[in-house]
PDB file of C-alpha atoms in Angstrom:
ATOM      1  CA  UNK A   1       0.277  -0.037   0.197  1.00 90.00           C
ATOM      2  CA  UNK A   2       1.284   3.388  -0.658  1.00 94.00           C
ATOM      3  CA  UNK A   3       0.822   6.002   1.879  1.00 97.00           C
ATOM      4  CA  UNK A   4       1.769   9.546   2.427  1.00 98.00           C
ATOM      5  CA  UNK A   5       1.706  10.832   5.934  1.00 99.00           C
ATOM      6  CA  UNK A   6       0.346  14.616   6.661  1.00 99.00           C
ATOM      7  CA  UNK A   7      -0.727  16.567   9.633  1.00 99.00           C
ATOM      8  CA  UNK A   8      -4.436  15.761  10.971  1.00 99.00           C
ATOM      9  CA  UNK A   9      -7.177  18.066  10.228  1.00 99.00           C
ATOM     10  CA  UNK A  10     -10.271  18.369  12.442  1.00 99.00           C
ATOM     11  CA  UNK A  11     -12.391  16.840   9.719  1.00 98.00           C
ATOM     12  CA  UNK A  12     -10.468  13.564  10.243  1.00 99.00           C
ATOM     13  CA  UNK A  13     -12.302  13.238  13.935  1.00 99.00           C
ATOM     14  CA  UNK A  14     -14.583  10.312  12.890  1.00 98.00           C
ATOM     15  CA  UNK A  15     -11.891   8.253  11.299  1.00 98.00           C
ATOM     16  CA  UNK A  16      -9.098   9.139  13.845  1.00 99.00           C
ATOM     17  CA  UNK A  17     -11.080   8.576  17.091  1.00 99.00           C
ATOM     18  CA  UNK A  18     -11.776   4.846  16.611  1.00 98.00           C
ATOM     19  CA  UNK A  19      -8.249   4.219  16.042  1.00 98.00           C
ATOM     20  CA  UNK A  20      -7.093   6.166  19.259  1.00 98.00           C
ATOM     21  CA  UNK A  21      -9.396   4.022  21.260  1.00 98.00           C
ATOM     22  CA  UNK A  22      -7.987   1.118  19.420  1.00 96.00           C
ATOM     23  CA  UNK A  23      -4.495   1.980  20.570  1.00 95.00           C
ATOM     24  CA  UNK A  24      -5.184   2.992  24.076  1.00 93.00           C
ATOM     25  CA  UNK A  25      -8.127   0.911  24.993  1.00 90.00           C
ATOM     26  CA  UNK A  26      -9.446   1.703  28.519  1.00 87.00           C
ATOM     27  CA  UNK A  27      -6.902   4.425  28.900  1.00 89.00           C
ATOM     28  CA  UNK A  28      -9.644   6.130  26.743  1.00 92.00           C
ATOM     29  CA  UNK A  29     -12.117   5.766  29.558  1.00 90.00           C
ATOM     30  CA  UNK A  30     -10.237   7.737  31.596  1.00 86.00           C
ATOM     31  CA  UNK A  31      -9.438  10.483  29.577  1.00 88.00           C
ATOM     32  CA  UNK A  32     -12.782  11.212  28.370  1.00 92.00           C
ATOM     33  CA  UNK A  33     -14.779  10.576  31.949  1.00 90.00           C
ATOM     34  CA  UNK A  34     -17.120   8.232  29.622  1.00 91.00           C
ATOM     35  CA  UNK A  35     -17.531   4.261  29.958  1.00 92.00           C
ATOM     36  CA  UNK A  36     -19.959   3.722  27.058  1.00 96.00           C
ATOM     37  CA  UNK A  37     -17.993   2.902  23.956  1.00 97.00           C
ATOM     38  CA  UNK A  38     -20.096   5.207  21.748  1.00 98.00           C
ATOM     39  CA  UNK A  39     -19.684   8.207  24.198  1.00 97.00           C
ATOM     40  CA  UNK A  40     -15.877   7.685  24.214  1.00 97.00           C
ATOM     41  CA  UNK A  41     -15.677   8.078  20.691  1.00 98.00           C
ATOM     42  CA  UNK A  42     -17.978  11.157  20.737  1.00 98.00           C
ATOM     43  CA  UNK A  43     -15.703  12.677  23.443  1.00 96.00           C
ATOM     44  CA  UNK A  44     -12.574  11.422  21.530  1.00 98.00           C
ATOM     45  CA  UNK A  45     -14.009  13.121  18.256  1.00 98.00           C
ATOM     46  CA  UNK A  46     -14.648  16.340  20.289  1.00 97.00           C
ATOM     47  CA  UNK A  47     -10.903  16.278  21.925  1.00 96.00           C
ATOM     48  CA  UNK A  48      -9.466  15.898  18.691  1.00 98.00           C
ATOM     49  CA  UNK A  49     -10.840  18.846  16.877  1.00 98.00           C
ATOM     50  CA  UNK A  50      -9.579  21.013  20.038  1.00 97.00           C
ATOM     51  CA  UNK A  51      -5.925  22.307  20.271  1.00 97.00           C
ATOM     52  CA  UNK A  52      -5.428  22.070  24.091  1.00 95.00           C
ATOM     53  CA  UNK A  53      -5.163  18.241  24.845  1.00 95.00           C
ATOM     54  CA  UNK A  54      -2.839  15.333  24.010  1.00 95.00           C
ATOM     55  CA  UNK A  55      -5.355  13.832  21.378  1.00 96.00           C
ATOM     56  CA  UNK A  56      -5.630  17.316  19.479  1.00 98.00           C
ATOM     57  CA  UNK A  57      -5.197  17.432  15.541  1.00 99.00           C
ATOM     58  CA  UNK A  58      -2.260  19.580  16.197  1.00 98.00           C
ATOM     59  CA  UNK A  59      -0.551  16.522  17.494  1.00 99.00           C
ATOM     60  CA  UNK A  60      -1.624  13.936  15.148  1.00 99.00           C
ATOM     61  CA  UNK A  61      -0.459  12.904  11.831  1.00 99.00           C
ATOM     62  CA  UNK A  62      -2.383  10.469   9.680  1.00 99.00           C
ATOM     63  CA  UNK A  63      -1.173   7.697   7.059  1.00 99.00           C
ATOM     64  CA  UNK A  64      -3.347   8.022   4.054  1.00 98.00           C
ATOM     65  CA  UNK A  65      -3.789   5.573   1.396  1.00 97.00           C
ATOM     66  CA  UNK A  66      -2.731   7.233  -1.658  1.00 96.00           C
ATOM     67  CA  UNK A  67      -5.447   5.317  -4.026  1.00 96.00           C
ATOM     68  CA  UNK A  68      -8.249   5.434  -1.741  1.00 96.00           C
ATOM     69  CA  UNK A  69      -7.383   8.679   0.373  1.00 96.00           C
ATOM     70  CA  UNK A  70      -8.899   6.529   3.606  1.00 97.00           C
ATOM     71  CA  UNK A  71      -6.876   7.003   6.750  1.00 98.00           C
ATOM     72  CA  UNK A  72      -4.700   3.699   7.241  1.00 98.00           C
ATOM     73  CA  UNK A  73      -3.178   4.723  10.320  1.00 99.00           C
ATOM     74  CA  UNK A  74      -2.435   7.712  13.147  1.00 99.00           C
ATOM     75  CA  UNK A  75       0.501   8.966  14.958  1.00 99.00           C
ATOM     76  CA  UNK A  76       0.102  11.125  18.085  1.00 99.00           C
ATOM     77  CA  UNK A  77       3.266  12.787  19.111  1.00 99.00           C
ATOM     78  CA  UNK A  78       4.500  15.648  21.582  1.00 98.00           C
ATOM     79  CA  UNK A  79       7.299  16.677  23.727  1.00 98.00           C
ATOM     80  CA  UNK A  80       7.170  15.138  27.249  1.00 97.00           C
ATOM     81  CA  UNK A  81       7.249  18.630  28.718  1.00 94.00           C
ATOM     82  CA  UNK A  82       4.212  19.823  26.568  1.00 96.00           C
ATOM     83  CA  UNK A  83       2.395  16.678  27.791  1.00 94.00           C
ATOM     84  CA  UNK A  84       2.264  18.083  31.151  1.00 89.00           C
ATOM     85  CA  UNK A  85       0.601  21.098  30.106  1.00 91.00           C
ATOM     86  CA  UNK A  86      -1.854  19.246  27.508  1.00 93.00           C
ATOM     87  CA  UNK A  87      -2.846  17.220  30.406  1.00 89.00           C
ATOM     88  CA  UNK A  88      -3.496  20.196  32.800  1.00 89.00           C
ATOM     89  CA  UNK A  89      -6.232  21.197  30.213  1.00 87.00           C
ATOM     90  CA  UNK A  90      -7.700  17.920  30.047  1.00 85.00           C
ATOM     91  CA  UNK A  91      -7.708  17.664  33.792  1.00 89.00           C
ATOM     92  CA  UNK A  92      -9.575  20.764  34.269  1.00 89.00           C
ATOM     93  CA  UNK A  93     -12.089  19.392  31.526  1.00 86.00           C
ATOM     94  CA  UNK A  94     -12.469  16.175  33.437  1.00 88.00           C
ATOM     95  CA  UNK A  95     -13.005  18.020  36.588  1.00 88.00           C
ATOM     96  CA  UNK A  96     -15.769  20.113  35.085  1.00 90.00           C
ATOM     97  CA  UNK A  97     -17.626  16.887  33.830  1.00 85.00           C
ATOM     98  CA  UNK A  98     -17.371  15.508  37.584  1.00 84.00           C
ATOM     99  CA  UNK A  99     -15.619  12.666  36.019  1.00 80.00           C
ATOM    100  CA  UNK A 100     -14.588   9.648  38.238  1.00 79.00           C
ATOM    101  CA  UNK A 101     -10.687  10.084  37.878  1.00 73.00           C
ATOM    102  CA  UNK A 102      -9.511  13.804  37.121  1.00 77.00           C
ATOM    103  CA  UNK A 103      -5.708  13.185  37.190  1.00 83.00           C
ATOM    104  CA  UNK A 104      -3.833  12.063  34.138  1.00 85.00           C
ATOM    105  CA  UNK A 105      -0.364  10.426  34.942  1.00 87.00           C
ATOM    106  CA  UNK A 106       2.802  11.482  33.138  1.00 92.00           C
ATOM    107  CA  UNK A 107       3.773   9.395  30.419  1.00 96.00           C
ATOM    108  CA  UNK A 108       7.173  10.646  29.086  1.00 98.00           C
ATOM    109  CA  UNK A 109      10.192  12.374  30.652  1.00 97.00           C
ATOM    110  CA  UNK A 110      10.503  16.105  29.744  1.00 96.00           C
ATOM    111  CA  UNK A 111      13.601  15.781  27.630  1.00 97.00           C
ATOM    112  CA  UNK A 112      11.761  13.174  25.585  1.00 98.00           C
ATOM    113  CA  UNK A 113       9.675  13.475  22.404  1.00 99.00           C
ATOM    114  CA  UNK A 114       6.972  11.048  23.315  1.00 99.00           C
ATOM    115  CA  UNK A 115       4.962   8.711  20.943  1.00 99.00           C
ATOM    116  CA  UNK A 116       1.526   8.951  22.756  1.00 98.00           C
ATOM    117  CA  UNK A 117      -0.619   6.774  20.239  1.00 98.00           C
ATOM    118  CA  UNK A 118       0.316   4.763  16.934  1.00 97.00           C
ATOM    119  CA  UNK A 119      -2.323   2.998  15.204  1.00 97.00           C
ATOM    120  CA  UNK A 120      -2.643   1.108  12.165  1.00 97.00           C
ATOM    121  CA  UNK A 121      -6.221   0.367  10.767  1.00 98.00           C
ATOM    122  CA  UNK A 122      -6.748  -3.530  10.813  1.00 95.00           C
ATOM    123  CA  UNK A 123      -7.073  -3.594   6.927  1.00 95.00           C
ATOM    124  CA  UNK A 124      -3.839  -2.100   6.553  1.00 96.00           C
ATOM    125  CA  UNK A 125      -1.676  -3.937   9.154  1.00 94.00           C
ATOM    126  CA  UNK A 126       1.444  -6.105   8.219  1.00 93.00           C
ATOM    127  CA  UNK A 127       2.217  -3.496   5.384  1.00 96.00           C
ATOM    128  CA  UNK A 128       4.915  -1.616   6.961  1.00 95.00           C
ATOM    129  CA  UNK A 129       2.558   1.450   7.805  1.00 97.00           C
ATOM    130  CA  UNK A 130       3.643   1.264  11.540  1.00 96.00           C
ATOM    131  CA  UNK A 131       7.241   1.232  10.709  1.00 96.00           C
ATOM    132  CA  UNK A 132       6.846   4.313   8.624  1.00 97.00           C
ATOM    133  CA  UNK A 133       4.977   6.051  11.331  1.00 98.00           C
ATOM    134  CA  UNK A 134       7.611   5.461  13.654  1.00 98.00           C
ATOM    135  CA  UNK A 135      10.107   6.826  11.258  1.00 98.00           C
ATOM    136  CA  UNK A 136       8.083   9.681  10.690  1.00 99.00           C
ATOM    137  CA  UNK A 137       7.862  10.262  14.446  1.00 99.00           C
ATOM    138  CA  UNK A 138      11.611  10.346  14.323  1.00 98.00           C
ATOM    139  CA  UNK A 139      11.649  12.893  11.807  1.00 98.00           C
ATOM    140  CA  UNK A 140       9.414  15.383  13.718  1.00 98.00           C
ATOM    141  CA  UNK A 141      11.531  14.849  16.831  1.00 99.00           C
ATOM    142  CA  UNK A 142      14.800  15.393  15.069  1.00 98.00           C
ATOM    143  CA  UNK A 143      13.225  18.843  13.504  1.00 98.00           C
ATOM    144  CA  UNK A 144      12.041  20.003  16.897  1.00 97.00           C
ATOM    145  CA  UNK A 145      15.694  19.369  18.307  1.00 98.00           C
ATOM    146  CA  UNK A 146      15.372  16.223  20.331  1.00 98.00           C
ATOM    147  CA  UNK A 147      17.953  13.626  20.520  1.00 98.00           C
ATOM    148  CA  UNK A 148      15.715  10.903  21.694  1.00 98.00           C
ATOM    149  CA  UNK A 149      12.121   9.700  21.218  1.00 99.00           C
ATOM    150  CA  UNK A 150       9.822   7.558  23.831  1.00 99.00           C
ATOM    151  CA  UNK A 151       6.698   5.358  23.944  1.00 99.00           C
ATOM    152  CA  UNK A 152       5.135   3.273  26.481  1.00 98.00           C
ATOM    153  CA  UNK A 153       4.004  -0.475  25.330  1.00 97.00           C
ATOM    154  CA  UNK A 154       1.876  -2.651  27.561  1.00 94.00           C
ATOM    155  CA  UNK A 155       4.042  -5.501  28.813  1.00 96.00           C
ATOM    156  CA  UNK A 156       1.708  -8.140  27.429  1.00 94.00           C
ATOM    157  CA  UNK A 157       1.613  -6.693  23.855  1.00 93.00           C
ATOM    158  CA  UNK A 158       4.697  -8.500  22.926  1.00 95.00           C
ATOM    159  CA  UNK A 159       4.311  -8.264  18.967  1.00 91.00           C
ATOM    160  CA  UNK A 160       3.995  -4.509  19.015  1.00 92.00           C
ATOM    161  CA  UNK A 161       7.445  -4.725  21.635  1.00 96.00           C
ATOM    162  CA  UNK A 162       9.209  -6.544  19.071  1.00 95.00           C
ATOM    163  CA  UNK A 163       8.457  -4.029  16.296  1.00 93.00           C
ATOM    164  CA  UNK A 164       9.537  -1.035  18.647  1.00 97.00           C
ATOM    165  CA  UNK A 165      12.828  -3.349  19.324  1.00 97.00           C
ATOM    166  CA  UNK A 166      13.461  -4.083  15.658  1.00 95.00           C
ATOM    167  CA  UNK A 167      13.444  -0.254  14.839  1.00 96.00           C
ATOM    168  CA  UNK A 168      15.844   0.463  17.697  1.00 98.00           C
ATOM    169  CA  UNK A 169      13.832   1.042  21.023  1.00 99.00           C
ATOM    170  CA  UNK A 170      15.325  -0.319  24.243  1.00 99.00           C
ATOM    171  CA  UNK A 171      13.227  -0.646  27.436  1.00 99.00           C
ATOM    172  CA  UNK A 172      14.630   1.621  30.023  1.00 99.00           C
ATOM    173  CA  UNK A 173      12.277   1.330  32.895  1.00 98.00           C
ATOM    174  CA  UNK A 174       9.028  -0.097  33.906  1.00 98.00           C
ATOM    175  CA  UNK A 175       5.920   2.503  33.813  1.00 97.00           C
ATOM    176  CA  UNK A 176       2.416   2.291  35.374  1.00 93.00           C
ATOM    177  CA  UNK A 177      -0.231   3.845  33.449  1.00 89.00           C
ATOM    178  CA  UNK A 178      -3.644   3.559  35.236  1.00 82.00           C
ATOM    179  CA  UNK A 179      -2.739   0.799  37.552  1.00 82.00           C
ATOM    180  CA  UNK A 180      -1.403  -1.120  34.590  1.00 88.00           C
ATOM    181  CA  UNK A 181       2.066  -2.164  33.619  1.00 94.00           C
ATOM    182  CA  UNK A 182       3.931  -0.947  30.752  1.00 97.00           C
ATOM    183  CA  UNK A 183       7.576  -0.932  29.397  1.00 98.00           C
ATOM    184  CA  UNK A 184       8.972   2.417  28.956  1.00 99.00           C
ATOM    185  CA  UNK A 185      11.210   2.390  25.642  1.00 99.00           C
ATOM    186  CA  UNK A 186      13.644   5.018  24.442  1.00 99.00           C
ATOM    187  CA  UNK A 187      15.315   5.612  20.926  1.00 99.00           C
ATOM    188  CA  UNK A 188      18.659   7.721  20.916  1.00 98.00           C
ATOM    189  CA  UNK A 189      18.318   9.718  17.410  1.00 97.00           C
TER     190      UNK A 189
END
């Protein structure tokens, strides 16, 4: 599949939100303050169209199938330091909704460029799109002056971890997100 990677646009929301959910699973419940799938997707779409949170279109890139113009994958990236500010806005939003959990845990160190979310659509997996998105993330990180890039992977997601290791990421420490164990992985660039 031939793809191009471009900055996401607010109009991509209905295609991107399900991929965000696919990648982050139950974390989406916490980020949206919702428990119903349709409400979570609606809230992710809303967050995506805003500019002040981690899953904003401003932090998102989409891999587009050149032939069909369908979105085949997504990449959400930002600096670890920016993540803190983006999450403050999200925490305020959750408090205003009286969500059960209103604290968002830090997911990266301040000096890292962070791959928050990467997901390839089911129909496009196994075609190298994930690797292309990771390579693109490195280019963005370098253009912003970073010397390392990081991500977190759930311990049980061995296939994803193998991909990250294959492209040069190494496990640097354990990490916990919503009481679930992750590996924090870093690649020097």
